GROMACS .gro file of N, CA, C and O in nm:
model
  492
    1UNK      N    1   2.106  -0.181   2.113
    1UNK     CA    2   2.039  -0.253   2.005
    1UNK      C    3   1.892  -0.213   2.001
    1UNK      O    4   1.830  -0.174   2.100
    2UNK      N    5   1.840  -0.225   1.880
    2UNK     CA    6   1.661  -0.195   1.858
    2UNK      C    7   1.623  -0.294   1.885
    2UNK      O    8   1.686  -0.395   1.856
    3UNK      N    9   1.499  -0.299   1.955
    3UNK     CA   10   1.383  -0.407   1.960
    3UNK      C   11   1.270  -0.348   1.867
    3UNK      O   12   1.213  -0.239   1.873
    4UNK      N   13   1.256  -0.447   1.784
    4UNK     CA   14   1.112  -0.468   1.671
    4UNK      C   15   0.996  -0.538   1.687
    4UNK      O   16   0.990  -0.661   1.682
    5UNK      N   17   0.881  -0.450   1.711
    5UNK     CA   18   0.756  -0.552   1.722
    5UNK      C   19   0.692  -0.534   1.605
    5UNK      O   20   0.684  -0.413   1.585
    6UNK      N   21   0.619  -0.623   1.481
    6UNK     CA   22   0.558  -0.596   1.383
    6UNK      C   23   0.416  -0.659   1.419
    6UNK      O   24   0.387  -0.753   1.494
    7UNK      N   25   0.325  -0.567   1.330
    7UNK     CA   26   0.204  -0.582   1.338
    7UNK      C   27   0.103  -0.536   1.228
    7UNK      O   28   0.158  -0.485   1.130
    8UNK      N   29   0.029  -0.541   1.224
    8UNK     CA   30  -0.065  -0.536   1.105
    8UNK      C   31  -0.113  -0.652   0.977
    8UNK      O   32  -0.184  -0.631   0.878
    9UNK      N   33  -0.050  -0.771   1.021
    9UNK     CA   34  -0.064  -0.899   0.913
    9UNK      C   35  -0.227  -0.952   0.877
    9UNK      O   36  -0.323  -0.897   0.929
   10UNK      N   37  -0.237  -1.031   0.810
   10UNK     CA   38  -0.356  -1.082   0.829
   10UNK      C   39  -0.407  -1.187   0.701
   10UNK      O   40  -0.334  -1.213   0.605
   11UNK      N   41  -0.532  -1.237   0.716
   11UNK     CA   42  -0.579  -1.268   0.559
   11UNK      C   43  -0.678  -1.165   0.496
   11UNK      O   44  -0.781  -1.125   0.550
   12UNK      N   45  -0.622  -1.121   0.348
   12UNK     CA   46  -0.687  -1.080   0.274
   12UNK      C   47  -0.683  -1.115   0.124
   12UNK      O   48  -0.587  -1.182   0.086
   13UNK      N   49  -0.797  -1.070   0.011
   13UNK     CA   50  -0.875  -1.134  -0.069
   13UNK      C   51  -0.747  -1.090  -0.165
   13UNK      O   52  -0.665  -1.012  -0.114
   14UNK      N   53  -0.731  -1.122  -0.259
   14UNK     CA   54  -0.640  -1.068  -0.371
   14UNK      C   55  -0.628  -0.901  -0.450
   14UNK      O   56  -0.717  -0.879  -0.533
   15UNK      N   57  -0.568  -0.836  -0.437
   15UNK     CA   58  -0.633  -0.700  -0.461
   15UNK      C   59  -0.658  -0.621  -0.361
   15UNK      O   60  -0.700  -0.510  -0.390
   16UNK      N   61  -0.645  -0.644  -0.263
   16UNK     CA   62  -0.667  -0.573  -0.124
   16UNK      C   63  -0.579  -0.536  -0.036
   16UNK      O   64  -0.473  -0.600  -0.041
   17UNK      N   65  -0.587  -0.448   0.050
   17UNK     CA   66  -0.479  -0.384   0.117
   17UNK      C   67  -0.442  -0.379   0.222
   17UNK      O   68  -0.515  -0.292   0.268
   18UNK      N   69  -0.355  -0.422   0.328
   18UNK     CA   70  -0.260  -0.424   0.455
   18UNK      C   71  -0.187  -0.322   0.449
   18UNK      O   72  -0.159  -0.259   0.347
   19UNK      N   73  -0.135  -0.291   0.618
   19UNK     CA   74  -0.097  -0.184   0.622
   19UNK      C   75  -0.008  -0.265   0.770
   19UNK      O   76  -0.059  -0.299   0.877
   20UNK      N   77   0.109  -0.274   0.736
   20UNK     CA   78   0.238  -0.322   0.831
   20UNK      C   79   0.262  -0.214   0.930
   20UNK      O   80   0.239  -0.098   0.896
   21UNK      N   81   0.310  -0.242   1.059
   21UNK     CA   82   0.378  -0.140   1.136
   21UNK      C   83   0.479  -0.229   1.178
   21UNK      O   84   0.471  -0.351   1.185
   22UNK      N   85   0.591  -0.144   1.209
   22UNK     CA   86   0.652  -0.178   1.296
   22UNK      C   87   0.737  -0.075   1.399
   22UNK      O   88   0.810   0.019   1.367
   23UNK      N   89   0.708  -0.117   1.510
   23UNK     CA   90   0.742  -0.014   1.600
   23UNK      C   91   0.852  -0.070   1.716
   23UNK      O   92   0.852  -0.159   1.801
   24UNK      N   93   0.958   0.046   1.665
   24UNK     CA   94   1.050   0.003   1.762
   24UNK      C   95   1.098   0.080   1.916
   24UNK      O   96   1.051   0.190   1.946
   25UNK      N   97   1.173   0.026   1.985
   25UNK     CA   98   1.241   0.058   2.137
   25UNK      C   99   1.395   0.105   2.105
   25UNK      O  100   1.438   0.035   2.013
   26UNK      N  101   1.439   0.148   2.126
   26UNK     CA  102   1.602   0.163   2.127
   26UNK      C  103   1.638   0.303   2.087
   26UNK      O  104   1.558   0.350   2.006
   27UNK      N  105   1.717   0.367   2.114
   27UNK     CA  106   1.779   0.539   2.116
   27UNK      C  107   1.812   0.562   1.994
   27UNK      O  108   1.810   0.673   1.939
   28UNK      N  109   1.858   0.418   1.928
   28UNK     CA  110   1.942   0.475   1.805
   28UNK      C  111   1.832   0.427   1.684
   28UNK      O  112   1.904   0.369   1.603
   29UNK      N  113   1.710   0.424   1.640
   29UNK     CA  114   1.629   0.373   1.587
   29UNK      C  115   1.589   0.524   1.510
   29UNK      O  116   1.572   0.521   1.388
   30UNK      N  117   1.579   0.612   1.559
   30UNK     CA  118   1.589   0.687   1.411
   30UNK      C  119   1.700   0.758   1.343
   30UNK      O  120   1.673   0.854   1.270
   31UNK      N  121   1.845   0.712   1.364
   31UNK     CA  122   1.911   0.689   1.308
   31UNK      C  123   1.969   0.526   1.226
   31UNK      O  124   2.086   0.494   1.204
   32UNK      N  125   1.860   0.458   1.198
   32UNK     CA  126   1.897   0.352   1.109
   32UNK      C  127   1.825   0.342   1.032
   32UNK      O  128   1.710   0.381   1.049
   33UNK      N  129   1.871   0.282   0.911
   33UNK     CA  130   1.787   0.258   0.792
   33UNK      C  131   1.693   0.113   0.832
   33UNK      O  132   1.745   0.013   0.883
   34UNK      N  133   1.581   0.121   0.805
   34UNK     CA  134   1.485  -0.016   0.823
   34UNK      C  135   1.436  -0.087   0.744
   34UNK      O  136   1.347  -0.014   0.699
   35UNK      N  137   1.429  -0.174   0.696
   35UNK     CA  138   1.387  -0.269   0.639
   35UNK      C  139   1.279  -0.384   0.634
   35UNK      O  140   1.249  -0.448   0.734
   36UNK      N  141   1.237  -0.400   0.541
   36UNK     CA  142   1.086  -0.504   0.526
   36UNK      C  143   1.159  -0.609   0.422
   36UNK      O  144   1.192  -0.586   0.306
   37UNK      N  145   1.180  -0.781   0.530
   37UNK     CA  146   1.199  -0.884   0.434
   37UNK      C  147   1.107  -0.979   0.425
   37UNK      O  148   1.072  -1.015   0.537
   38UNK      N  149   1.058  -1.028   0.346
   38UNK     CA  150   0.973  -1.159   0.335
   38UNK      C  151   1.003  -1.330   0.374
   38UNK      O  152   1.090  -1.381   0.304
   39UNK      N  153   0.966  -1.381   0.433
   39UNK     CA  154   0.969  -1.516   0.365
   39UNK      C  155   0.858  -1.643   0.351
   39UNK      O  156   0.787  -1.685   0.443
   40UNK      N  157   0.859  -1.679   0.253
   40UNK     CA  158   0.733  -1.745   0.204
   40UNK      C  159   0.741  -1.903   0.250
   40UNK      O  160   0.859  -1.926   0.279
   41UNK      N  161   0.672  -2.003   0.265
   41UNK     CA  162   0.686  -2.114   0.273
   41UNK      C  163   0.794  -2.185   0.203
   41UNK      O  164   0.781  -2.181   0.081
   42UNK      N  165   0.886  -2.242   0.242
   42UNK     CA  166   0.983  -2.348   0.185
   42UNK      C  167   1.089  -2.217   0.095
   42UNK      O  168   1.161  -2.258   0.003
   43UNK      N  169   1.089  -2.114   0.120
   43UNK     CA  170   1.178  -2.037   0.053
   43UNK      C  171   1.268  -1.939   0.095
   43UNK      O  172   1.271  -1.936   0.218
   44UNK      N  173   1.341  -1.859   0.043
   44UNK     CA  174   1.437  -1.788   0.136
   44UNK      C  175   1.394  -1.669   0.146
   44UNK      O  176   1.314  -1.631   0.061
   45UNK      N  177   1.440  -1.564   0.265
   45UNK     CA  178   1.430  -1.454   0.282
   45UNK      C  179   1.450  -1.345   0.151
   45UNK      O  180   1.540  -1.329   0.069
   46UNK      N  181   1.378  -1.309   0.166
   46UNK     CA  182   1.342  -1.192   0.034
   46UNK      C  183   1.352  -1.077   0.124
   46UNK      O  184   1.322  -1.087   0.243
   47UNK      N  185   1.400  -0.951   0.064
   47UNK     CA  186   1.392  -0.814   0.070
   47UNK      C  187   1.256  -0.772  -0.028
   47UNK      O  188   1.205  -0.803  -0.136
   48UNK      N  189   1.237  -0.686   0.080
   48UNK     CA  190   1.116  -0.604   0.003
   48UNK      C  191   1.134  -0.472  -0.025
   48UNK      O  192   1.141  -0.427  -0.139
   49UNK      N  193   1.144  -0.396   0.096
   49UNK     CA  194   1.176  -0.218   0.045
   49UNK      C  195   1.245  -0.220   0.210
   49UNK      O  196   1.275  -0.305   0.293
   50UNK      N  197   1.250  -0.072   0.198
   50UNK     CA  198   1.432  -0.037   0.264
   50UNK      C  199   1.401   0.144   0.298
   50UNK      O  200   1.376   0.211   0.198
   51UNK      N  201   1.402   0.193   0.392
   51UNK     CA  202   1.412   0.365   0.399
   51UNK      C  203   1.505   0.381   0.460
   51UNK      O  204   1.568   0.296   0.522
   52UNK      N  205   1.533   0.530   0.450
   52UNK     CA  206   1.681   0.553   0.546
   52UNK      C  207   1.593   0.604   0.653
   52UNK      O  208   1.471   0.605   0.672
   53UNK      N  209   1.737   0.665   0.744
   53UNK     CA  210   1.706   0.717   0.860
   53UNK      C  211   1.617   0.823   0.873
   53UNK      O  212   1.545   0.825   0.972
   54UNK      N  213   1.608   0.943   0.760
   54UNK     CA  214   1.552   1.028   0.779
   54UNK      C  215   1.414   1.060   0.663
   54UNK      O  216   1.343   1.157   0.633
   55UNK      N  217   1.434   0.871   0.609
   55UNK     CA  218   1.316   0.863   0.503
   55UNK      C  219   1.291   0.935   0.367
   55UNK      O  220   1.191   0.935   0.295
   56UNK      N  221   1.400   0.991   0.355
   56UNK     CA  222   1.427   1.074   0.248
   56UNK      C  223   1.468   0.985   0.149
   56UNK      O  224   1.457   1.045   0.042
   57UNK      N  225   1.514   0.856   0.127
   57UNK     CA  226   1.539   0.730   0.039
   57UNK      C  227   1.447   0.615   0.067
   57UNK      O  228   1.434   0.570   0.181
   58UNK      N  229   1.382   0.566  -0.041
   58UNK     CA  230   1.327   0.451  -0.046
   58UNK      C  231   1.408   0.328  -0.128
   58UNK      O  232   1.473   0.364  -0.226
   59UNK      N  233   1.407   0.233  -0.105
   59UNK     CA  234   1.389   0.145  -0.213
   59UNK      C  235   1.326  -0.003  -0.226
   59UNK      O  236   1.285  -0.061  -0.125
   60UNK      N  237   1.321  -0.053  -0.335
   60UNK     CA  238   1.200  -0.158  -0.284
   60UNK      C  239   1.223  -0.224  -0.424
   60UNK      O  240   1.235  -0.165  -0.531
   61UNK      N  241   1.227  -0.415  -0.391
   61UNK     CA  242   1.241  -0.537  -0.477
   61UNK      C  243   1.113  -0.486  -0.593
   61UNK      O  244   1.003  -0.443  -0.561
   62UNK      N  245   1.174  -0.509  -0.750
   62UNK     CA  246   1.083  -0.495  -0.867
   62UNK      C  247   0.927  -0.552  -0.839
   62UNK      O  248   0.834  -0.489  -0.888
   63UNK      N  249   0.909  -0.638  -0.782
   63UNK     CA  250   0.798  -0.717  -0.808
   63UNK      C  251   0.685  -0.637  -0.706
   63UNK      O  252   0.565  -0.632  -0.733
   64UNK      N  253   0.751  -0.573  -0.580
   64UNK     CA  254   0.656  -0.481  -0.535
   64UNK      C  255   0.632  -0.344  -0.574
   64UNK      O  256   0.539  -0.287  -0.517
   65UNK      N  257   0.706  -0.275  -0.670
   65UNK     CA  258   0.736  -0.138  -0.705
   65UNK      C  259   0.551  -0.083  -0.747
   65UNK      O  260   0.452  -0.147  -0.782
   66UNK      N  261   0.572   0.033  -0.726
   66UNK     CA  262   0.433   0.097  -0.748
   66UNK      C  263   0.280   0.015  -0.647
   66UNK      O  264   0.162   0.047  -0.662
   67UNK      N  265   0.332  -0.088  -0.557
   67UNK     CA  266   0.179  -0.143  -0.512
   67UNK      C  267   0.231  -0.115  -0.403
   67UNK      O  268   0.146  -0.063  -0.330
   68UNK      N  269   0.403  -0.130  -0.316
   68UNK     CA  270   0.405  -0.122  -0.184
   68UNK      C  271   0.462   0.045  -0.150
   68UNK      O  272   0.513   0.100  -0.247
   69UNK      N  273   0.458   0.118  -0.030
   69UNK     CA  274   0.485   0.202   0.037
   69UNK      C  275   0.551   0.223   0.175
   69UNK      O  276   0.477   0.233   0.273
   70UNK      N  277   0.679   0.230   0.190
   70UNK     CA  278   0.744   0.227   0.306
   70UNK      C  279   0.749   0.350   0.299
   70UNK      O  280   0.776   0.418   0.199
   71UNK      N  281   0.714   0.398   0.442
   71UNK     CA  282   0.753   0.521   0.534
   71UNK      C  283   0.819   0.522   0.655
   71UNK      O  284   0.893   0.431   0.690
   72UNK      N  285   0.794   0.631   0.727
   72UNK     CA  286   0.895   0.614   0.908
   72UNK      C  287   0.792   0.714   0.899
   72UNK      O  288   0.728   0.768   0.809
   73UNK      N  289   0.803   0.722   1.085
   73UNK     CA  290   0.766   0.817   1.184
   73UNK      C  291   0.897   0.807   1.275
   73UNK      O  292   0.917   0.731   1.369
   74UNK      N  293   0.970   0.893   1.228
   74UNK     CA  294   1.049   0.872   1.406
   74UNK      C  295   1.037   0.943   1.534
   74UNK      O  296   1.113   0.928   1.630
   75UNK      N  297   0.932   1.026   1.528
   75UNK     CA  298   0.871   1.078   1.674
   75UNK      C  299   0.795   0.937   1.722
   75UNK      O  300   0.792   0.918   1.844
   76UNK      N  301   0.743   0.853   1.649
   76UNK     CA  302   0.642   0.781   1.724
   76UNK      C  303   0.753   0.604   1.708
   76UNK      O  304   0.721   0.487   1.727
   77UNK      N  305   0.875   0.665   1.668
   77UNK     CA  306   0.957   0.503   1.626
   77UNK      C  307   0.902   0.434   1.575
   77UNK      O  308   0.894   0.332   1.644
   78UNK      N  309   0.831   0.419   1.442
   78UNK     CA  310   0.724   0.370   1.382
   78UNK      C  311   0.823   0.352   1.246
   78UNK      O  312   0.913   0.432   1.222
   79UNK      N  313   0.786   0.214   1.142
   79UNK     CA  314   0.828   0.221   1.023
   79UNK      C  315   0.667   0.145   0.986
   79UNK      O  316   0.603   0.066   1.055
   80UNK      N  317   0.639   0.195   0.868
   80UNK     CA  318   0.530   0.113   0.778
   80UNK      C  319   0.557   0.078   0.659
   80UNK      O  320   0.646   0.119   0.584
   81UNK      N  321   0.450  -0.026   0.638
   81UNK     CA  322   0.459  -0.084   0.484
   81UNK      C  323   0.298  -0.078   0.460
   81UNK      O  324   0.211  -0.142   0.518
   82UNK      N  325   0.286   0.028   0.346
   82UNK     CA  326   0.165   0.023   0.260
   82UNK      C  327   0.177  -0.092   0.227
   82UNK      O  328   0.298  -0.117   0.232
   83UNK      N  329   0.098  -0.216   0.182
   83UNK     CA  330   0.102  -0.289   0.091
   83UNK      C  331  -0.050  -0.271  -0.025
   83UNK      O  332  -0.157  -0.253   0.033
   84UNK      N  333  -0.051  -0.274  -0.106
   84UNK     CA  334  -0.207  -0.259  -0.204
   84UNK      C  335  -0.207  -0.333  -0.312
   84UNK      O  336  -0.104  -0.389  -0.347
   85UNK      N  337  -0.319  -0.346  -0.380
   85UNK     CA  338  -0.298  -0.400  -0.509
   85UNK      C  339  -0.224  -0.609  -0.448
   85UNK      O  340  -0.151  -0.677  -0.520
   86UNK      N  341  -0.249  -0.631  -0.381
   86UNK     CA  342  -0.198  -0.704  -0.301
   86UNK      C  343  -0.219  -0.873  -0.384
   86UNK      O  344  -0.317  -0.907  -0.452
   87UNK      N  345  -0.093  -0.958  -0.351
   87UNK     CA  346  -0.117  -1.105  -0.481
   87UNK      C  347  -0.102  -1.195  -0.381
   87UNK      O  348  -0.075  -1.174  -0.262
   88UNK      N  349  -0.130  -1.335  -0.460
   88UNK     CA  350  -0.126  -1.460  -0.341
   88UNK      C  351   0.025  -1.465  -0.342
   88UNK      O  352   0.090  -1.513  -0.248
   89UNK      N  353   0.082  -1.409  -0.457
   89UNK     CA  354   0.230  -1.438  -0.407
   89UNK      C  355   0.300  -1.359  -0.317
   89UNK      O  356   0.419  -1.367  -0.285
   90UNK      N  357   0.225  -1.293  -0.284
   90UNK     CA  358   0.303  -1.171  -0.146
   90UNK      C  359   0.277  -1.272  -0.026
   90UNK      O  360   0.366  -1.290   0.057
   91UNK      N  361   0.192  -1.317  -0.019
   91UNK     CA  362   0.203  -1.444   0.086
   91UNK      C  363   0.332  -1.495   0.176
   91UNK      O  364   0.399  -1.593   0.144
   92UNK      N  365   0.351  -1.433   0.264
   92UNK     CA  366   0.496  -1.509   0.385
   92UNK      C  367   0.467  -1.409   0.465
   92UNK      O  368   0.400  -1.309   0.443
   93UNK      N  369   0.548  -1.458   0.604
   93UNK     CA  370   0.590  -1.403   0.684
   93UNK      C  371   0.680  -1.248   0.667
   93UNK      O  372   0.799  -1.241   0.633
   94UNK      N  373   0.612  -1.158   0.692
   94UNK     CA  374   0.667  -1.063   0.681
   94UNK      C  375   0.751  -0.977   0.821
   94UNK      O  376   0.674  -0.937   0.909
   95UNK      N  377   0.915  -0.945   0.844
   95UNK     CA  378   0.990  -0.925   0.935
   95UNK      C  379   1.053  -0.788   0.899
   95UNK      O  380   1.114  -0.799   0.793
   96UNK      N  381   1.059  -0.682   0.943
   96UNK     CA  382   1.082  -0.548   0.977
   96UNK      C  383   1.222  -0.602   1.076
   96UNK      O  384   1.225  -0.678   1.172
   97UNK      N  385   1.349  -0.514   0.997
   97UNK     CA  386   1.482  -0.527   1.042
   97UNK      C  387   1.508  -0.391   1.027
   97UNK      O  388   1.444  -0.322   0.948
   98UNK      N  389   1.618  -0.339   1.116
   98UNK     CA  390   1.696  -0.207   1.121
   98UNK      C  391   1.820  -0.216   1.162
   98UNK      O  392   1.857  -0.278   1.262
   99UNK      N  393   1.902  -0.145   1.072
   99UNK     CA  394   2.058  -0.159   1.066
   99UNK      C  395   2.134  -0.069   1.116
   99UNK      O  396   2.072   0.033   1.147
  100UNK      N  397   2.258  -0.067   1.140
  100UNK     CA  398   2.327   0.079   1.191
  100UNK      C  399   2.386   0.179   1.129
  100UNK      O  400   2.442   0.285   1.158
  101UNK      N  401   2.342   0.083   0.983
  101UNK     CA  402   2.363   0.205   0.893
  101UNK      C  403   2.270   0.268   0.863
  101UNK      O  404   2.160   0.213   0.874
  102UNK      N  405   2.275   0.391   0.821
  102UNK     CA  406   2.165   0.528   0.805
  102UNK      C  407   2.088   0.516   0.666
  102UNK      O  408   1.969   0.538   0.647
  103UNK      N  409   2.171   0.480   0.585
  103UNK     CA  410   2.108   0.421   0.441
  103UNK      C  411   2.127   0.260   0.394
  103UNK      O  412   2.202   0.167   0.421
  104UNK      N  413   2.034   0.283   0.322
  104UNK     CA  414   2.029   0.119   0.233
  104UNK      C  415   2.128   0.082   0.109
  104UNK      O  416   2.141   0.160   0.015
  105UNK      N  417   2.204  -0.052   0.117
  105UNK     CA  418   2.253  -0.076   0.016
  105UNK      C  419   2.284  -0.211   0.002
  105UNK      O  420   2.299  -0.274   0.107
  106UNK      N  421   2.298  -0.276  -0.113
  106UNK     CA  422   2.321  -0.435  -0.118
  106UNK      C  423   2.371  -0.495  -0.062
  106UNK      O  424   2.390  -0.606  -0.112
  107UNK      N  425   2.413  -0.479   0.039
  107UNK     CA  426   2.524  -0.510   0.127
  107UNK      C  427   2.509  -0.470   0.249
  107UNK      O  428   2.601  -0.438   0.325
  108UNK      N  429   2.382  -0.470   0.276
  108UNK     CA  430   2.352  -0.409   0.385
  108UNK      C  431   2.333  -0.529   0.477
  108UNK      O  432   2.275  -0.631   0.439
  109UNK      N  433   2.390  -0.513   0.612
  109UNK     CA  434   2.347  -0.567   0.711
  109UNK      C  435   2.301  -0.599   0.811
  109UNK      O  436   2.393  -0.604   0.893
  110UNK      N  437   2.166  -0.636   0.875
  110UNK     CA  438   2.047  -0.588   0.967
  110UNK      C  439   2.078  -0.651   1.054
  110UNK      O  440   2.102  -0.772   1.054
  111UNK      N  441   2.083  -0.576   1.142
  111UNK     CA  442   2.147  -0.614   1.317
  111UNK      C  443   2.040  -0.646   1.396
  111UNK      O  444   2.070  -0.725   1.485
  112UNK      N  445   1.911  -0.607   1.394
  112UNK     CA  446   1.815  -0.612   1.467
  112UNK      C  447   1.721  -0.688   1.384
  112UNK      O  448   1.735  -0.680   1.263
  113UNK      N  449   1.622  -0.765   1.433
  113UNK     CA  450   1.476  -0.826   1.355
  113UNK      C  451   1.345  -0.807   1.488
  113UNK      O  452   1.345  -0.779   1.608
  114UNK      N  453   1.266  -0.833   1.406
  114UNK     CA  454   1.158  -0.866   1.482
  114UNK      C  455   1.114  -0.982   1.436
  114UNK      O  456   1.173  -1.047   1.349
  115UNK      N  457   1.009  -1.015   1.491
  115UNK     CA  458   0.961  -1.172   1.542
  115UNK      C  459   0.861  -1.220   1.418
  115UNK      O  460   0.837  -1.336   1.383
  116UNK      N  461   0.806  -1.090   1.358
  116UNK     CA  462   0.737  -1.130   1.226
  116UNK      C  463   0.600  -1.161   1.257
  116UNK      O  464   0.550  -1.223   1.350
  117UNK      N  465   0.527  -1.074   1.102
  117UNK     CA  466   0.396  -1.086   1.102
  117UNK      C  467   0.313  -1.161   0.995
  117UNK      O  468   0.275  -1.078   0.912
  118UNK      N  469   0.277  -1.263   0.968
  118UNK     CA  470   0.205  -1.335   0.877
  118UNK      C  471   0.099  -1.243   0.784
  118UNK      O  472   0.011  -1.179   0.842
  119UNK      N  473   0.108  -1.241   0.663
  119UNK     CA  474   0.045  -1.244   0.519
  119UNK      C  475   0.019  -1.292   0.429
  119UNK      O  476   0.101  -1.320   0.341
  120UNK      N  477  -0.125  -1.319   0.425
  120UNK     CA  478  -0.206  -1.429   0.374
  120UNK      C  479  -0.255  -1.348   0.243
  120UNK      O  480  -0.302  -1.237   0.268
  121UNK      N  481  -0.250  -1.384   0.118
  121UNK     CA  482  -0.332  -1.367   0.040
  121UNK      C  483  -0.399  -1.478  -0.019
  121UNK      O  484  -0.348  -1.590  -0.029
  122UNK      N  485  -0.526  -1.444  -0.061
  122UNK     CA  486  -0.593  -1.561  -0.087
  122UNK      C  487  -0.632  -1.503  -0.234
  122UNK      O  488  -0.635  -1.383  -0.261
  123UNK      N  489  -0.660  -1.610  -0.326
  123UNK     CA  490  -0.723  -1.619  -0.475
  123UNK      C  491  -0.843  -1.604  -0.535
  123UNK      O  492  -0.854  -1.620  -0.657
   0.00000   0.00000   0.00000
């Protein structure tokens, strides 16, 4: 199984930019597709964006399209999330998951999480 530590959260002004990591432990971690889900106060887990194993596929929920950026490193077991252009509604807990499948799809199911990094936007 992968272990996920995420990092990079914080408070920032509206319009401004974070930059997520998450870096994982486990053999089979650059063979899985990884994932960035949200969740906001009093609401449910949201998907955000999604890469495969070899990062050659992205995909990512409408409301972040064109402001967020998921990549990988898998020499350094690293997944990131650009975030920019950044709103108070991006606001939640943000959790970096990786699956055993190699690509992303609606139906996808994340075997691993991490512990999650808080994102604050303010107005």
């Amino acid at each position: 199984q992968v272990q996920l530590v995420e990092s990079g959260g914080g408070l920032v002004q509206a319009g401004g930019s974070l930059r997520l990591s998450c870096a994982a432990s486990g053999r089979t971690f650059s063979s899985s597709a990884v994932g960035w889900v949200r969740q906001a106060p009093g609401k449910e887990r949201e998907f955000v964006a999604a890469i495969s194993w070899r990062g050659s596929s992205t995909y990512y929920t409408n409301s972040v399209k064109g402001r967020f950026t998921i990549s990988r490193d898998n020499a350094k077991n690293t997944v990131y999330l650009q975030m920019n252009s950044l709103k108070p509604e991006d606001t939640a807990v943000y959790y970096c998951a990786a699956s055993s499948s190699r690509v992303y799809s609606d139906s996808i199911a994340w075997n691993s999480w991490g512990q999650g990094t808080q994102v604050t936007v303010s107005s």
